[in-house]
């Protein structure tokens, strides 16, 4: 009956010239919560809890920290995708939360926004290029979920096959639910994720916390993580380059360990190979401001470089997309064609990492050497190039 009704509505909208994409959203799960919850870090003491609750009128998220602080955030919605912005969260304690829809607790989760000031150990996971390899994607998610004390995850992009199809995002968040309900995520944009439609921006609520930009910086303890959008190879003539340079200069001034992550790999021995423009832009920034680690995807293998001008580069892009062969360069420390995820540990000033396959075996590990900055100053801002005409 529902499909007949949907077809009738689709026909009507098509006749009226309306996009039919939203029709694909009208298929609620029995519990009424099809997507999420998922947690996005949006600031030093804030996070968004996102979830989809078809047919629901009102929702909120109630949270309680283990230090006793608590609060409630109303969830706004666009169609049936809700987001609750949790603010003034304590840094360090675990935060338990309830998703309350139409007065009923639908689901629960927990996360942290940062380490406590005296806490020295940070652990984060990296994976990407899940696309439509759902079985491998599930195994990667379950693998990370089984790891102990992972604080947050970095996604290197190409989360879906076609970012213009909302059903693919729904599937992505369904698969990620066991992870993202209790580990916050920092995303970056892959070429498959954006298609000229707004679903990436919409599912990550960018208008609510990054001003719609797909690049941002986030601090976790003594670690500064910077997400890059496509286009950093703009020869200093774009707003992103200037933002990233300033974030790196500030991080260097504060003696932070620094990680940059993006989709397109500066250094890779895989199918796409070295991206010269990206390697040049990132390399200059990384060397100047002392970036310890750059992680990326796009190529569907695992690779860790020897330090290049002080920076270690890691490709992690085989969490579902078809794996591809790799032919190591002289700067390669380890390369492998196998689905995996990466765990990075920060202990005070010491960083180390290991790559883990779907059997839970660490097939590569290495120490990431500190990379002292050459400068803590960002030059005067270069005016961004005028926007291209549509
Ligand atoms: Fe890609």
PDB file of N, CA and C in Angstrom, residues 166-214:
ATOM      1  N   UNK A 166      20.347  10.335  -1.244  1.00  0.00           N
ATOM      2  CA  UNK A 166      20.191  10.331   0.217  1.00  0.00           C
ATOM      3  C   UNK A 166      20.145   8.938   0.817  1.00  0.00           C
ATOM      4  N   UNK A 167      19.632   7.956   0.077  1.00  0.00           N
ATOM      5  CA  UNK A 167      19.582   6.601   0.632  1.00  0.00           C
ATOM      6  C   UNK A 167      20.982   6.065   0.937  1.00  0.00           C
ATOM      7  N   UNK A 168      21.958   6.500   0.164  1.00  0.00           N
ATOM      8  CA  UNK A 168      23.314   6.019   0.427  1.00  0.00           C
ATOM      9  C   UNK A 168      23.834   6.573   1.757  1.00  0.00           C
ATOM     10  N   UNK A 169      23.464   7.806   2.058  1.00  0.00           N
ATOM     11  CA  UNK A 169      23.869   8.379   3.346  1.00  0.00           C
ATOM     12  C   UNK A 169      23.163   7.673   4.494  1.00  0.00           C
ATOM     13  N   UNK A 170      21.903   7.334   4.273  1.00  0.00           N
ATOM     14  CA  UNK A 170      21.167   6.614   5.317  1.00  0.00           C
ATOM     15  C   UNK A 170      21.839   5.272   5.586  1.00  0.00           C
ATOM     16  N   UNK A 171      22.205   4.565   4.523  1.00  0.00           N
ATOM     17  CA  UNK A 171      22.906   3.285   4.692  1.00  0.00           C
ATOM     18  C   UNK A 171      24.236   3.494   5.409  1.00  0.00           C
ATOM     19  N   UNK A 172      24.963   4.538   5.015  1.00  0.00           N
ATOM     20  CA  UNK A 172      26.258   4.822   5.656  1.00  0.00           C
ATOM     21  C   UNK A 172      26.083   4.978   7.167  1.00  0.00           C
ATOM     22  N   UNK A 173      25.122   5.807   7.568  1.00  0.00           N
ATOM     23  CA  UNK A 173      24.967   6.053   9.001  1.00  0.00           C
ATOM     24  C   UNK A 173      24.368   4.855   9.739  1.00  0.00           C
ATOM     25  N   UNK A 174      23.599   4.029   9.037  1.00  0.00           N
ATOM     26  CA  UNK A 174      23.124   2.787   9.664  1.00  0.00           C
ATOM     27  C   UNK A 174      24.310   1.885  10.005  1.00  0.00           C
ATOM     28  N   UNK A 175      25.218   1.741   9.038  1.00  0.00           N
ATOM     29  CA  UNK A 175      26.377   0.869   9.264  1.00  0.00           C
ATOM     30  C   UNK A 175      27.271   1.444  10.363  1.00  0.00           C
ATOM     31  N   UNK A 176      27.385   2.761  10.388  1.00  0.00           N
ATOM     32  CA  UNK A 176      28.299   3.410  11.337  1.00  0.00           C
ATOM     33  C   UNK A 176      27.705   3.551  12.744  1.00  0.00           C
ATOM     34  N   UNK A 177      26.425   3.265  12.867  1.00  0.00           N
ATOM     35  CA  UNK A 177      25.752   3.532  14.137  1.00  0.00           C
ATOM     36  C   UNK A 177      26.461   2.948  15.371  1.00  0.00           C
ATOM     37  N   UNK A 178      26.913   1.679  15.349  1.00  0.00           N
ATOM     38  CA  UNK A 178      27.564   1.144  16.564  1.00  0.00           C
ATOM     39  C   UNK A 178      28.792   1.941  16.972  1.00  0.00           C
ATOM     40  N   UNK A 179      29.430   2.561  16.000  1.00  0.00           N
ATOM     41  CA  UNK A 179      30.637   3.343  16.272  1.00  0.00           C
ATOM     42  C   UNK A 179      30.294   4.772  16.683  1.00  0.00           C
ATOM     43  N   UNK A 180      29.486   5.430  15.833  1.00  0.00           N
ATOM     44  CA  UNK A 180      29.294   6.875  15.993  1.00  0.00           C
ATOM     45  C   UNK A 180      28.333   7.243  17.111  1.00  0.00           C
ATOM     46  N   UNK A 181      27.605   6.264  17.656  1.00  0.00           N
ATOM     47  CA  UNK A 181      26.781   6.558  18.828  1.00  0.00           C
ATOM     48  C   UNK A 181      27.658   6.790  20.039  1.00  0.00           C
ATOM     49  N   UNK A 182      28.909   6.285  19.996  1.00  0.00           N
ATOM     50  CA  UNK A 182      29.747   6.414  21.188  1.00  0.00           C
ATOM     51  C   UNK A 182      31.159   6.931  20.910  1.00  0.00           C
ATOM     52  N   UNK A 183      31.478   7.159  19.634  1.00  0.00           N
ATOM     53  CA  UNK A 183      32.759   7.798  19.328  1.00  0.00           C
ATOM     54  C   UNK A 183      32.496   8.930  18.358  1.00  0.00           C
ATOM     55  N   UNK A 184      32.853  10.141  18.699  1.00  0.00           N
ATOM     56  CA  UNK A 184      32.579  11.240  17.774  1.00  0.00           C
ATOM     57  C   UNK A 184      33.459  11.158  16.535  1.00  0.00           C
ATOM     58  N   UNK A 185      32.956  11.777  15.486  1.00  0.00           N
ATOM     59  CA  UNK A 185      33.622  11.701  14.188  1.00  0.00           C
ATOM     60  C   UNK A 185      34.016  13.089  13.712  1.00  0.00           C
ATOM     61  N   UNK A 186      35.169  13.150  13.045  1.00  0.00           N
ATOM     62  CA  UNK A 186      35.563  14.334  12.294  1.00  0.00           C
ATOM     63  C   UNK A 186      35.616  13.922  10.824  1.00  0.00           C
ATOM     64  N   UNK A 187      34.815  14.551   9.977  1.00  0.00           N
ATOM     65  CA  UNK A 187      34.752  14.120   8.576  1.00  0.00           C
ATOM     66  C   UNK A 187      35.580  15.005   7.649  1.00  0.00           C
ATOM     67  N   UNK A 188      35.969  14.448   6.516  1.00  0.00           N
ATOM     68  CA  UNK A 188      36.463  15.265   5.419  1.00  0.00           C
ATOM     69  C   UNK A 188      35.815  14.761   4.133  1.00  0.00           C
ATOM     70  N   UNK A 189      35.865  15.592   3.116  1.00  0.00           N
ATOM     71  CA  UNK A 189      35.033  15.361   1.939  1.00  0.00           C
ATOM     72  C   UNK A 189      35.780  14.618   0.850  1.00  0.00           C
ATOM     73  N   UNK A 190      35.230  13.497   0.403  1.00  0.00           N
ATOM     74  CA  UNK A 190      35.773  12.803  -0.756  1.00  0.00           C
ATOM     75  C   UNK A 190      35.045  13.226  -2.026  1.00  0.00           C
ATOM     76  N   UNK A 191      35.671  12.942  -3.166  1.00  0.00           N
ATOM     77  CA  UNK A 191      35.045  13.337  -4.435  1.00  0.00           C
ATOM     78  C   UNK A 191      33.714  12.645  -4.664  1.00  0.00           C
ATOM     79  N   UNK A 192      33.530  11.435  -4.107  1.00  0.00           N
ATOM     80  CA  UNK A 192      32.256  10.742  -4.263  1.00  0.00           C
ATOM     81  C   UNK A 192      31.163  11.313  -3.346  1.00  0.00           C
ATOM     82  N   UNK A 193      31.575  12.066  -2.340  1.00  0.00           N
ATOM     83  CA  UNK A 193      30.604  12.533  -1.337  1.00  0.00           C
ATOM     84  C   UNK A 193      29.822  13.751  -1.783  1.00  0.00           C
ATOM     85  N   UNK A 194      30.384  14.475  -2.718  1.00  0.00           N
ATOM     86  CA  UNK A 194      29.731  15.718  -3.140  1.00  0.00           C
ATOM     87  C   UNK A 194      29.386  15.622  -4.620  1.00  0.00           C
ATOM     88  N   UNK A 195      28.212  16.066  -4.935  1.00  0.00           N
ATOM     89  CA  UNK A 195      27.756  15.887  -6.311  1.00  0.00           C
ATOM     90  C   UNK A 195      27.016  17.113  -6.816  1.00  0.00           C
ATOM     91  N   UNK A 196      27.196  18.221  -6.125  1.00  0.00           N
ATOM     92  CA  UNK A 196      26.447  19.406  -6.504  1.00  0.00           C
ATOM     93  C   UNK A 196      25.149  19.521  -5.729  1.00  0.00           C
ATOM     94  N   UNK A 197      24.769  18.448  -5.032  1.00  0.00           N
ATOM     95  CA  UNK A 197      23.613  18.539  -4.136  1.00  0.00           C
ATOM     96  C   UNK A 197      24.141  18.736  -2.722  1.00  0.00           C
ATOM     97  N   UNK A 198      23.208  18.927  -1.787  1.00  0.00           N
ATOM     98  CA  UNK A 198      23.662  19.396  -0.479  1.00  0.00           C
ATOM     99  C   UNK A 198      23.653  18.310   0.593  1.00  0.00           C
ATOM    100  N   UNK A 199      23.607  17.049   0.204  1.00  0.00           N
ATOM    101  CA  UNK A 199      23.416  16.022   1.235  1.00  0.00           C
ATOM    102  C   UNK A 199      24.586  15.919   2.201  1.00  0.00           C
ATOM    103  N   UNK A 200      25.812  16.068   1.705  1.00  0.00           N
ATOM    104  CA  UNK A 200      26.962  16.025   2.623  1.00  0.00           C
ATOM    105  C   UNK A 200      26.806  17.123   3.676  1.00  0.00           C
ATOM    106  N   UNK A 201      26.578  18.355   3.213  1.00  0.00           N
ATOM    107  CA  UNK A 201      26.421  19.482   4.137  1.00  0.00           C
ATOM    108  C   UNK A 201      25.264  19.235   5.101  1.00  0.00           C
ATOM    109  N   UNK A 202      24.228  18.626   4.581  1.00  0.00           N
ATOM    110  CA  UNK A 202      23.022  18.435   5.380  1.00  0.00           C
ATOM    111  C   UNK A 202      23.228  17.381   6.469  1.00  0.00           C
ATOM    112  N   UNK A 203      23.815  16.240   6.102  1.00  0.00           N
ATOM    113  CA  UNK A 203      23.996  15.181   7.099  1.00  0.00           C
ATOM    114  C   UNK A 203      25.047  15.546   8.140  1.00  0.00           C
ATOM    115  N   UNK A 204      25.980  16.426   7.779  1.00  0.00           N
ATOM    116  CA  UNK A 204      26.993  16.842   8.753  1.00  0.00           C
ATOM    117  C   UNK A 204      26.678  18.217   9.348  1.00  0.00           C
ATOM    118  N   UNK A 205      25.515  18.782   9.015  1.00  0.00           N
ATOM    119  CA  UNK A 205      25.020  20.016   9.643  1.00  0.00           C
ATOM    120  C   UNK A 205      26.054  21.142   9.604  1.00  0.00           C
ATOM    121  N   UNK A 206      26.764  21.251   8.482  1.00  0.00           N
ATOM    122  CA  UNK A 206      27.885  22.201   8.419  1.00  0.00           C
ATOM    123  C   UNK A 206      27.448  23.638   8.677  1.00  0.00           C
ATOM    124  N   UNK A 207      26.227  23.970   8.283  1.00  0.00           N
ATOM    125  CA  UNK A 207      25.763  25.347   8.482  1.00  0.00           C
ATOM    126  C   UNK A 207      25.647  25.692   9.962  1.00  0.00           C
ATOM    127  N   UNK A 208      25.611  24.683  10.833  1.00  0.00           N
ATOM    128  CA  UNK A 208      25.422  24.950  12.261  1.00  0.00           C
ATOM    129  C   UNK A 208      26.733  25.118  13.024  1.00  0.00           C
ATOM    130  N   UNK A 209      27.861  24.745  12.416  1.00  0.00           N
ATOM    131  CA  UNK A 209      29.086  24.804  13.222  1.00  0.00           C
ATOM    132  C   UNK A 209      30.340  25.216  12.459  1.00  0.00           C
ATOM    133  N   UNK A 210      30.376  25.082  11.149  1.00  0.00           N
ATOM    134  CA  UNK A 210      31.599  25.464  10.432  1.00  0.00           C
ATOM    135  C   UNK A 210      31.331  26.588   9.445  1.00  0.00           C
ATOM    136  N   UNK A 211      30.157  27.200   9.553  1.00  0.00           N
ATOM    137  CA  UNK A 211      29.795  28.229   8.578  1.00  0.00           C
ATOM    138  C   UNK A 211      29.654  27.659   7.178  1.00  0.00           C
ATOM    139  N   UNK A 212      29.378  26.371   7.097  1.00  0.00           N
ATOM    140  CA  UNK A 212      29.188  25.725   5.799  1.00  0.00           C
ATOM    141  C   UNK A 212      30.490  25.252   5.167  1.00  0.00           C
ATOM    142  N   UNK A 213      31.629  25.570   5.796  1.00  0.00           N
ATOM    143  CA  UNK A 213      32.926  25.190   5.217  1.00  0.00           C
ATOM    144  C   UNK A 213      33.238  23.721   5.509  1.00  0.00           C
ATOM    145  N   UNK A 214      33.957  23.126   4.596  1.00  0.00           N
ATOM    146  CA  UNK A 214      34.336  21.726   4.773  1.00  0.00           C
ATOM    147  C   UNK A 214      35.760  21.600   5.315  1.00  0.00           C
TER     148      UNK A 214
END
